[in-house]
Coordinates of C-alpha atoms and ligand atoms in Angstrom, one line a residue:
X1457 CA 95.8 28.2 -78.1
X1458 CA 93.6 27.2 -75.2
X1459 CA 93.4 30.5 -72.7
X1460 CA 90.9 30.1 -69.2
X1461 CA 89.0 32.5 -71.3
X1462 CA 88.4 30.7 -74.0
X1463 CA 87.6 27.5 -72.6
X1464 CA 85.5 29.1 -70.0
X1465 CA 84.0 30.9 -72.8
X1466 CA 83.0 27.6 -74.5
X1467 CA 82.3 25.8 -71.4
X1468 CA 79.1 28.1 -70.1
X1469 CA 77.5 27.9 -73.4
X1470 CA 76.9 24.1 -73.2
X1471 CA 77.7 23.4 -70.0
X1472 CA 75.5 22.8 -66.7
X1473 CA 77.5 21.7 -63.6
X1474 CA 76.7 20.0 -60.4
X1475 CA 76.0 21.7 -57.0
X1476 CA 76.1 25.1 -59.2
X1477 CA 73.5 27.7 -59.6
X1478 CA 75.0 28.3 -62.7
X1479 CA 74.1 32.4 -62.6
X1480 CA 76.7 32.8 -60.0
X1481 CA 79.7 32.2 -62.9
X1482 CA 78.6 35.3 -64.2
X1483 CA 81.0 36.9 -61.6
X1484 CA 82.9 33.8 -60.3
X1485 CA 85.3 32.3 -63.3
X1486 CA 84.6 28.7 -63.9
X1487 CA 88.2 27.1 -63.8
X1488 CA 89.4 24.8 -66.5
X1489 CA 92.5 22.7 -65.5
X1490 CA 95.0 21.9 -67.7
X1491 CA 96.8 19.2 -65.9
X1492 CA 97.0 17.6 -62.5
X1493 CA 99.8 16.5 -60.7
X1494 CA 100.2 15.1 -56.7
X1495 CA 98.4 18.0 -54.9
X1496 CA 98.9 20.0 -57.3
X1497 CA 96.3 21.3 -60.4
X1498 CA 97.4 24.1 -63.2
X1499 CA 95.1 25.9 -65.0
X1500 CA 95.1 27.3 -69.0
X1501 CA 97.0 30.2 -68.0
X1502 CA 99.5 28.5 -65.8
X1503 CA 97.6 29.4 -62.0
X1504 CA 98.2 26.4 -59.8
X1505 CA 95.7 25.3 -57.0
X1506 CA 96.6 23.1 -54.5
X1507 CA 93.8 20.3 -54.5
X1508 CA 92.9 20.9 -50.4
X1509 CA 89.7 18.8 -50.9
X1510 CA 91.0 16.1 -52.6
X1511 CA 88.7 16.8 -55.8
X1512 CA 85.5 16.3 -54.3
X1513 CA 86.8 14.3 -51.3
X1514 CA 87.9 11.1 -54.2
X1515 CA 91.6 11.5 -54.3
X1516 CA 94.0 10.1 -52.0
X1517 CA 97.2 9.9 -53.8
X1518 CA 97.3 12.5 -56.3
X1519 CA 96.9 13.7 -59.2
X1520 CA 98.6 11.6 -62.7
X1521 CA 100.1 9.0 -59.8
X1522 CA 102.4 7.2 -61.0
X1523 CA 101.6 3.5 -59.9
X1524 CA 97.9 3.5 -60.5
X1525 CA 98.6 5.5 -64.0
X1526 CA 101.2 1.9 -64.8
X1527 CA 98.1 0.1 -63.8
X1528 CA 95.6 1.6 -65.7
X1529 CA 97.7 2.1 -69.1
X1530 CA 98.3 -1.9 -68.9
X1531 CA 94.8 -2.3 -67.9
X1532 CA 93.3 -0.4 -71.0
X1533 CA 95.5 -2.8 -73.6
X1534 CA 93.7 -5.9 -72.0
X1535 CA 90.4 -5.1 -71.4
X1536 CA 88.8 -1.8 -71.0
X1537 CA 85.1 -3.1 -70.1
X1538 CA 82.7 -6.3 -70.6
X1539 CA 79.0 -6.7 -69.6
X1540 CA 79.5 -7.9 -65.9
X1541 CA 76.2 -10.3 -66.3
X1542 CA 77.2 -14.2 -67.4
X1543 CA 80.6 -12.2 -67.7
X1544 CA 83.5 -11.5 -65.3
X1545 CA 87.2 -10.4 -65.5
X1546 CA 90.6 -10.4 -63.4
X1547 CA 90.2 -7.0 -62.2
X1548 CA 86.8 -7.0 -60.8
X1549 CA 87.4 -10.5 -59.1
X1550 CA 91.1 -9.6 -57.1
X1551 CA 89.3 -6.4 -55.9
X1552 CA 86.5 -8.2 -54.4
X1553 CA 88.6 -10.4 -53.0
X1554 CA 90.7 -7.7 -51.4
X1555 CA 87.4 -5.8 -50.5
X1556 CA 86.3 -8.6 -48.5
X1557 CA 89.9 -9.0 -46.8
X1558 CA 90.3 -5.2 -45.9
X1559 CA 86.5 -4.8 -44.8
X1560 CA 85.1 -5.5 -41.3
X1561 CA 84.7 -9.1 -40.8
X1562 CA 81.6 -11.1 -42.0
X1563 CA 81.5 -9.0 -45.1
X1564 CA 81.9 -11.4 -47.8
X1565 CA 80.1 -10.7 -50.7
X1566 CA 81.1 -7.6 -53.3
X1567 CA 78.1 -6.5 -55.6
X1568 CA 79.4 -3.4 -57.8
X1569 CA 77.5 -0.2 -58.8
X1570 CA 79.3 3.1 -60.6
X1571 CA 78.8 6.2 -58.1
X1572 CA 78.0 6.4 -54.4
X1573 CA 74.4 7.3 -54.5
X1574 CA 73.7 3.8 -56.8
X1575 CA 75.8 2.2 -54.1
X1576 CA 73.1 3.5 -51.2
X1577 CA 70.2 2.6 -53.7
X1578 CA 71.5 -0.9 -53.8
X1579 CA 71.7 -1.2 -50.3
X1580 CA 68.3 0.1 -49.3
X1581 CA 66.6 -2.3 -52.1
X1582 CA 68.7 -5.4 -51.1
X1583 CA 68.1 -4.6 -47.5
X1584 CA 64.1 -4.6 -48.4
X1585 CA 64.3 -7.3 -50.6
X1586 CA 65.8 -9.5 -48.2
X1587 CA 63.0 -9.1 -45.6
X1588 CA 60.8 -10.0 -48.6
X1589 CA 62.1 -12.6 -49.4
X1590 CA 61.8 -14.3 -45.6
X1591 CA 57.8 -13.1 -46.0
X1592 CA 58.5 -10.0 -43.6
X1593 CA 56.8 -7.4 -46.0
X1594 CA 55.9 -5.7 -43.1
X1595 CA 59.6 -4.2 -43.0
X1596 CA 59.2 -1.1 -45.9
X1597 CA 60.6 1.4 -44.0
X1598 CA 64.4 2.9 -43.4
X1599 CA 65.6 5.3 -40.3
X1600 CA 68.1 8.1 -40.8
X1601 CA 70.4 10.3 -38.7
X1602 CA 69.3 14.5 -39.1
X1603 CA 72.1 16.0 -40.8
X1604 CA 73.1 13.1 -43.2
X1605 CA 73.5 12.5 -46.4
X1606 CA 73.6 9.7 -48.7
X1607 CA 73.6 10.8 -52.4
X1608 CA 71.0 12.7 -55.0
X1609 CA 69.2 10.1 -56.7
X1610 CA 65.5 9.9 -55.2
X1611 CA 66.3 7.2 -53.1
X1612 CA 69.7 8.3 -51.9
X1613 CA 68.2 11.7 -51.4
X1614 CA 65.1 10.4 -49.2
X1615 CA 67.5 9.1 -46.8
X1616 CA 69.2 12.0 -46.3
X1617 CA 68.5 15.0 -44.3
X1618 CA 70.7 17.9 -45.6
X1619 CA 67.8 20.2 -46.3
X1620 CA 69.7 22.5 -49.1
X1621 CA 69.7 19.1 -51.3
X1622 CA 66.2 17.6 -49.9
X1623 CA 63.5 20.1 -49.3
X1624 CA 62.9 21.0 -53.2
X1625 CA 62.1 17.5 -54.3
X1626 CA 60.0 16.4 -50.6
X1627 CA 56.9 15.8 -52.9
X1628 CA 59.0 12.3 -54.9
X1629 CA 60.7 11.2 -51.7
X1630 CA 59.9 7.7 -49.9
X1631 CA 59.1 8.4 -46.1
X1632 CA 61.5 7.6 -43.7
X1633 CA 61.7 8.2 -40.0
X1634 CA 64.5 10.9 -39.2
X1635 CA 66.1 10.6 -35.9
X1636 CA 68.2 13.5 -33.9
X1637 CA 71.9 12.3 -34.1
X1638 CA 74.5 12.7 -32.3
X1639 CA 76.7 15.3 -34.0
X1640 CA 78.9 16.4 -31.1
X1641 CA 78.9 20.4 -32.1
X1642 CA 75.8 20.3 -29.7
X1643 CA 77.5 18.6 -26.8
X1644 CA 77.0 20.4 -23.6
X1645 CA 80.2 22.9 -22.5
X1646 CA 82.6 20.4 -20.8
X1647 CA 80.5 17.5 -22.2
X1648 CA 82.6 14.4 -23.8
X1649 CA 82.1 13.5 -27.3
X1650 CA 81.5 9.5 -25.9
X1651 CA 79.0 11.0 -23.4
X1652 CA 76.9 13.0 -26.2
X1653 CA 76.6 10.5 -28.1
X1654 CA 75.8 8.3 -25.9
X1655 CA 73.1 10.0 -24.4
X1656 CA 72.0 10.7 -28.0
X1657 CA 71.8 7.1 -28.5
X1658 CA 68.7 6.9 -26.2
X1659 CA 66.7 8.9 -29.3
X1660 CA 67.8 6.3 -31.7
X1661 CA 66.8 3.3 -29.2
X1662 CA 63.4 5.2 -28.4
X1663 CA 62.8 4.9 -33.0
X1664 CA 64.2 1.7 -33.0
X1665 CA 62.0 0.1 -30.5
X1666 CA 58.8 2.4 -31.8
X1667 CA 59.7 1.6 -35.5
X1668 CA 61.4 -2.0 -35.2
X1669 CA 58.8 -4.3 -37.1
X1670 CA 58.3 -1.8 -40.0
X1671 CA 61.8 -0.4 -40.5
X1672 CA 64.6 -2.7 -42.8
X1673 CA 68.0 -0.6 -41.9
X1674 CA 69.1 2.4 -40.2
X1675 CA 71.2 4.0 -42.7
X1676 CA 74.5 6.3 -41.3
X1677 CA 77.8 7.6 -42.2
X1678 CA 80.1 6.1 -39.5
X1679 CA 82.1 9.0 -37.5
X1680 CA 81.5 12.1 -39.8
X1681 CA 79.0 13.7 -41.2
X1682 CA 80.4 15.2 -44.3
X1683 CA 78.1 16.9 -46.6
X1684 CA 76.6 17.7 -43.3
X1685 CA 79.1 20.5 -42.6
X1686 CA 81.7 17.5 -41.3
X1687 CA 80.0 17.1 -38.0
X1688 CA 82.0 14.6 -36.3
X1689 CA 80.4 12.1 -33.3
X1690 CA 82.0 9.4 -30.9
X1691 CA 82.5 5.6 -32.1
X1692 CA 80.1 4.8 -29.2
X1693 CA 77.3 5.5 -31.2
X1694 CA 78.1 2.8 -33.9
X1695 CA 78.7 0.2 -31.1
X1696 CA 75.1 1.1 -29.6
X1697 CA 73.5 0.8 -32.6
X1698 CA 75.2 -2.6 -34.4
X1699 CA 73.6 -3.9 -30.7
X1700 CA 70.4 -2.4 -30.9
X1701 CA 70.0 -3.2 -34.8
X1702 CA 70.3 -7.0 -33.8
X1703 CA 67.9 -6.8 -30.6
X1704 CA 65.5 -4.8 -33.1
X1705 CA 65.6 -7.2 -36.2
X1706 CA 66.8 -4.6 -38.3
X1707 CA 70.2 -4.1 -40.7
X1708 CA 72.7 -1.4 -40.2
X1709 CA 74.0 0.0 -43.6
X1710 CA 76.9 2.0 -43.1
X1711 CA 77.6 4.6 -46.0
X1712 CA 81.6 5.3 -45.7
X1713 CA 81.5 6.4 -49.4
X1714 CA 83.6 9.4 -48.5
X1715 CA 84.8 8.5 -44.8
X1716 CA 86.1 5.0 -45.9
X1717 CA 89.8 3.9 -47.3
X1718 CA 91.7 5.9 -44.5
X1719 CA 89.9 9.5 -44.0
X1720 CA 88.8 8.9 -40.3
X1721 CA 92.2 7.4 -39.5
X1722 CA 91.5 4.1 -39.8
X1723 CA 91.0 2.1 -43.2
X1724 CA 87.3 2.2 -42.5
X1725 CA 85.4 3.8 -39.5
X1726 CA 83.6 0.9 -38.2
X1727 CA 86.8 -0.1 -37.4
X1728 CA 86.8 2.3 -34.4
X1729 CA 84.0 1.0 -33.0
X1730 CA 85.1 -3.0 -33.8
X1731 CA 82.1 -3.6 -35.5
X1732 CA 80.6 -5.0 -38.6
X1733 CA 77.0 -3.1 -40.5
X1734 CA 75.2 -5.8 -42.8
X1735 CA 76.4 -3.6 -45.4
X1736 CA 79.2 -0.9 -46.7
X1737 CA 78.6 1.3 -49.3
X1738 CA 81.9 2.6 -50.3
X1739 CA 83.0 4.7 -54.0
X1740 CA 84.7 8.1 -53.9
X1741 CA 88.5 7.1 -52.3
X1742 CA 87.9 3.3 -54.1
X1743 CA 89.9 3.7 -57.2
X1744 CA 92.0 6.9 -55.5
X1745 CA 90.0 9.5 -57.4
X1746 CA 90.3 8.0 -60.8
X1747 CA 87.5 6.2 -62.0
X1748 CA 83.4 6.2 -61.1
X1749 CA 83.3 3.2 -59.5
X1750 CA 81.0 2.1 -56.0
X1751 CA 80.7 -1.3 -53.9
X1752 CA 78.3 -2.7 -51.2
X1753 CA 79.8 -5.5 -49.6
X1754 CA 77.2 -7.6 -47.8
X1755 CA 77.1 -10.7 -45.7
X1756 CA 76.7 -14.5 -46.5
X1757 CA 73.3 -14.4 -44.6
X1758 CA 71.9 -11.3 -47.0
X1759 CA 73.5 -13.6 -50.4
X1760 CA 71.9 -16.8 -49.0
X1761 CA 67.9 -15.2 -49.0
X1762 CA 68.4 -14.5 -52.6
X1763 CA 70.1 -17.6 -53.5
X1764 CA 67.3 -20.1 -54.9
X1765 CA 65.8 -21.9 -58.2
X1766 CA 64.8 -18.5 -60.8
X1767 CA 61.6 -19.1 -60.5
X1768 CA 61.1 -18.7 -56.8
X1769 CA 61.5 -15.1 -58.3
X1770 CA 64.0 -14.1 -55.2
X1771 CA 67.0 -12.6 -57.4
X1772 CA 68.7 -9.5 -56.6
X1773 CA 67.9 -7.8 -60.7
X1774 CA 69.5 -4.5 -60.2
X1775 CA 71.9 -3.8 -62.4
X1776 CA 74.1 -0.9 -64.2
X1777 CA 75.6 -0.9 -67.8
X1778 CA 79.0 0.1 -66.4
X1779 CA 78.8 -2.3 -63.3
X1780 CA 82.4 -3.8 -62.7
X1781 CA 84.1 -1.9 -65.5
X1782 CA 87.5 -2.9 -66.0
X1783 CA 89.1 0.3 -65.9
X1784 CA 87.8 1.4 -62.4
X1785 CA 88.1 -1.9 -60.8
X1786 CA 92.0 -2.2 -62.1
X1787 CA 92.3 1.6 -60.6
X1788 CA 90.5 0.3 -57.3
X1789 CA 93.1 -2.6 -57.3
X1790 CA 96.3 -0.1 -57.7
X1791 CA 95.2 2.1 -54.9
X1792 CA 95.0 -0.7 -52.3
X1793 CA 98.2 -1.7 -53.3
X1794 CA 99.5 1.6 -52.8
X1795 CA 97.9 1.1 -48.9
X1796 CA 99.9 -1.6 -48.5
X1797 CA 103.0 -1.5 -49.5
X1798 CA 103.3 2.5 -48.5
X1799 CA 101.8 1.5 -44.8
X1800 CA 99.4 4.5 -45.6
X1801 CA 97.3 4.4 -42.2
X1802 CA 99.9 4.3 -39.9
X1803 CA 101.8 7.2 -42.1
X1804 CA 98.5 9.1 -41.5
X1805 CA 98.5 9.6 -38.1
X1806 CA 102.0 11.6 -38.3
X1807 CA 100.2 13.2 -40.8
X1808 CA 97.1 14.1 -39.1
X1809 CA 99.0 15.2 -36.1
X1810 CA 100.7 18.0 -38.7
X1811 CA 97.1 18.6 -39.5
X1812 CA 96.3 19.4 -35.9
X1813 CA 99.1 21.8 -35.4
X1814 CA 98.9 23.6 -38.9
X1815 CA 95.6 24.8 -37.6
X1816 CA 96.4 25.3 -33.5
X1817 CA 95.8 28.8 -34.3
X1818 CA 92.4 28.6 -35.4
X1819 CA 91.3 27.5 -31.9
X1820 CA 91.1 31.2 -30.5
X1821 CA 90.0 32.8 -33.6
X1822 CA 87.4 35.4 -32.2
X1823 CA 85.0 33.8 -34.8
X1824 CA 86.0 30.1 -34.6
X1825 CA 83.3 28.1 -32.8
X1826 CA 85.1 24.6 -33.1
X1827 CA 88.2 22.9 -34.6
X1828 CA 87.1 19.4 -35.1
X1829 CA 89.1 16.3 -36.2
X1830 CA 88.6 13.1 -37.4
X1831 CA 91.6 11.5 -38.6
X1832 CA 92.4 13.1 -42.3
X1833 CA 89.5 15.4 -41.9
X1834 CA 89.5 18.5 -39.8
X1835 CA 87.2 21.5 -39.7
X1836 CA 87.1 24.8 -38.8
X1837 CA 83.4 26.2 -38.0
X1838 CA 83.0 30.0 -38.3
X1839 CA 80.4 32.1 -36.4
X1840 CA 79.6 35.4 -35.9
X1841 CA 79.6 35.3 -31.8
X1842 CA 81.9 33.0 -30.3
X1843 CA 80.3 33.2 -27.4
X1844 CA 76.7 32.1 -28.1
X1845 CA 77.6 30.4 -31.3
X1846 CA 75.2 32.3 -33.5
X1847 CA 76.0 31.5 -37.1
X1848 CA 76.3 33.9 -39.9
X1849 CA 73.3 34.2 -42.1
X1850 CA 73.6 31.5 -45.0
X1851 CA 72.9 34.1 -47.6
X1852 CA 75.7 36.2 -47.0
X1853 CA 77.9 33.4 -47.7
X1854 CA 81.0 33.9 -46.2
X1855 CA 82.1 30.6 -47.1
X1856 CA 82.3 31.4 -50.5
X1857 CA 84.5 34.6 -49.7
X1858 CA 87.6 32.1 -48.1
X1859 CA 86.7 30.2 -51.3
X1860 CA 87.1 32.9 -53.8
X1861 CA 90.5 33.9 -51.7
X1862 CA 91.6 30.9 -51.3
X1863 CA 91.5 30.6 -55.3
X1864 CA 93.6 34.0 -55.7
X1865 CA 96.0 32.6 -53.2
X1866 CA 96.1 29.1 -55.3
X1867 CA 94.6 26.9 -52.7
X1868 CA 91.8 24.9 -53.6
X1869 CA 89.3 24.8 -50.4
X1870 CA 85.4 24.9 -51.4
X1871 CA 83.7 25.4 -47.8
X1872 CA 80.8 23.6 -46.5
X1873 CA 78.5 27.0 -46.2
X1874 CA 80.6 28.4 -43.0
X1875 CA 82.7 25.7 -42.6
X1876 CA 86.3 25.1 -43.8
X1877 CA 87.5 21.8 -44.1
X1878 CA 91.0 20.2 -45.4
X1879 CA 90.8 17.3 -46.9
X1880 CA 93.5 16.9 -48.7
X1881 CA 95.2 13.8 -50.4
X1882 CA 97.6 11.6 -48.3
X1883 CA 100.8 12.8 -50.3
X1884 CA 100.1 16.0 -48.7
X1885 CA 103.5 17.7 -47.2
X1886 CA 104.0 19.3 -44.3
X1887 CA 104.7 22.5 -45.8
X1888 CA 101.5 22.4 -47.7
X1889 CA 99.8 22.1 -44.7
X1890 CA 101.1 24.7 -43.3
X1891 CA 100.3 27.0 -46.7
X1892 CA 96.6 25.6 -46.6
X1893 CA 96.0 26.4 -43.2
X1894 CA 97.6 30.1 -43.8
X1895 CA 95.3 30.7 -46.8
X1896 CA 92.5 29.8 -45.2
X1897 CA 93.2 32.0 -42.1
X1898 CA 93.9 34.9 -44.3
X1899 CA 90.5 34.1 -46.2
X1900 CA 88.9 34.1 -42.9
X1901 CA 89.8 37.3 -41.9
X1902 CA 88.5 38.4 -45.1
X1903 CA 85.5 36.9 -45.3
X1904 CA 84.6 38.3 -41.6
X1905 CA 85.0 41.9 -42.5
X1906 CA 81.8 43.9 -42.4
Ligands
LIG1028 C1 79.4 11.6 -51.9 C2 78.5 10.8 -51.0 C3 77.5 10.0 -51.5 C4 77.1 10.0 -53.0 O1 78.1 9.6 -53.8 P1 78.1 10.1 -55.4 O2 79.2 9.3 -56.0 O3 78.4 11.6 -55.3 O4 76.7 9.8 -55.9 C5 76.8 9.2 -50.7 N1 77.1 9.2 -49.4 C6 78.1 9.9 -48.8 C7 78.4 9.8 -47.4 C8 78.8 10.8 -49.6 O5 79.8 11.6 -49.1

């Protein structure tokens, strides 16, 4: 019979896993999970974790959920995939249509990719290509915020500016013009978030106007910066920049791959600011955790400059075997439903409320800079000094102390170096809450020892 051991045993002999330097196992177990089910995961010997990050930030409504299991189990008796070139199928079709419904307006065409960083890739070459294609090849550059981060391919990873993920493989990345963003942990002591980042904006403006003719799209993730330690920033920002992209000449691509389908409070986070990018990248939350699946939905005006006789040679040729696959679109369908007829966004903000109050305490933690909320995400930033905000050394990794407690206490958190964050899936009970937040308070206080 299958033991942690054993798989764990089997698994580092051929295994090599993401975001893992893979030496560390030899003291930290590797878990293997047995089954899942709603928040809840359960190991080969029968530990349970409860999933506080939503797996990676991609589930929202559990584990072996009922409705989108239906889906897919009918789904895989039709049609489990079909080359999505000369081809198409019901599945891929009613979630575009619903993509363009639920998106911000103006959106209306759906092109499919199979993770989040081809979704970013696809953006950046359509935006490109469409300056091409009017004759502006001038336009070959992008502009990023500091602090994001848009994926690990080499294009994906160019854009971003999370140095852990970047700095190793500087010497294959494209150039692109990084600006100072407006991440609100800096804001002044009695300083709004709206006027931060609004005085922020004036950097932004400054590239903008510098860069303009070159640059195709400032890239962003709208409200939150998550793989940059969740550093949160006012909806101002996004309505200064749809303006300034248009007096510029130059797209806005807005990457809500992980703060899209509900996490910011909202269905998407543009929403907050009522405007519309020239193109969303969105995967993890699409198909509620289940399936690889990405989509950049785009505008009539970007379809139209590729739209012309073949040999005008304007076609957008990017492609990907698994593009539209049947399975993940059918999954993608389920989940919306599920946002629908549950009334999920308005549910969240009773929800995120409990949030706020499971982790009032952490306010006046004598080593808690900042509790910071955005919707379904909140985090808790941990210093050594309060007072001047001086952060613990990265190498003593505190972090992964709350994580390895958290574990023993069966609460799935996996901090952001000193930053905890929940996360978690939008079944989420009050009670669990209120048990995440405990753990991690308890991990806190042992991770800050010595
Ligand atoms: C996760 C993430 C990506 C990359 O998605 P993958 O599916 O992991 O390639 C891109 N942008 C943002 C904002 C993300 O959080």
């Amino acid at each position: 019979m299958s033991s942690n051991q054993s798989l764990s045993e089997r698994d580092l002999s051929v295994l090599w896993h993401p975001c893992t330097q893979m030496k560390d196992h030899e003291t930290s177990p590797i878990i293997p999970i047995k089954k899942g089910q709603g928040v809840w995961l359960e190991d080969f010997d029968g530990n349970r974790y409860l999933d506080a990050i939503s797996s990676w930030w991609v589930n929202l409504f559990g584990h072996a959920n009922p409705s989108i299991n239906a889906a897919l189990k009918d789904q895989l008796d039709t049609l489990e995939q079909v080359i999505f070139a000369g081809f198409t199928h019901e599945s891929a079709i009613s979630l575009a249509e619903k993509l363009v419904e639920i998106t911000p307006s103006g959106l209306t065409r759906c092109f499919y990719a199979d993770n989040g960083s081809a979704a970013v890739e696809v953006a950046l070459k359509m935006s490109f290509h469409y300056w091409r294609n009017l004759g502006q090849t001038q336009k070959t550059k992008f502009i990023t915020l500091e602090n994001s981060y848009h994926g690990e391919t080499l294009g994906a990873l160019a854009v971003g500016n999370v140095a852990l993920y970047k700095e190793t493989y500087a010497p294959l990345l494209m150039d692109v013009i990084t600006v100072p963003g407006p991440d609100c942990y800096h804001r002044e002591p009695g300083e709004s978030w709206a006027d931060y980042s609004t005085r922020r904006f004036a950097l932004m403006e400054q590239a903008l106007q510098q860069h303009g003719d070159s640059v195709c799209a400032v890239i962003i993730e709208p409200l939150v910066q998550c793989a940059g330690n969740m550093r949160m920033y006012d909806p101002v920002y996004l309505k200064l920049l749809r303006d300034a992209c248009d007096k510029y000449n130059v797209h806005l691509i807005a990457d809500e791959i992980a703060v899209g389908f509900g996490r910011t409070g909202t269905l998407f986070a543009c929403e907050q600011a009522a405007i519309s990018p020239d193109f969303i990248c969105l995967s993890k939350g699409l198909t509620g955790g289940y399936l690889p699946l990405s989509a950049v939905l785009t505008t009539d005006r970007m379809y139209q400059a590729f739209y012309d006789d073949y040999q005008n040679m304007t076609a957008f040729l990017h492609s990907h075997s698994y593009t539209g696959n049947a399975l993940a679109c059918r999954a993608g369908l389920a989940t919306l439903e599920i946002f629908q007829q549950h009334h999920i966004i308005e549910k969240n903000r009773a929800l995120a409320a409990t949030m706020a109050k499971a982790a009032a305490r952490f306010h006046d933690h004598p080593n808690v800079a900042e509790v910071r909320q955005t919707g379904m995400i909140l985090a808790i930033e941990l210093v050594k000094n309060k007072q001047t905000r001086e952060a613990y050394p990265w190498q003593e990794r505190r972090g992964l102390k709350v994580y390895q407690y958290a574990l023993s206490k069966g609460v799935l958190l996996r901090p952001l170096g000193n930053v905890i964050y929940f996360m978690p899936p939008y079944i989420v009970t009050e009670e669990e809450l209120l048990l995440i937040a405990d753990v991690a308070w308890q991990g806190i206080q042992r991770a800050i020892k010595d």
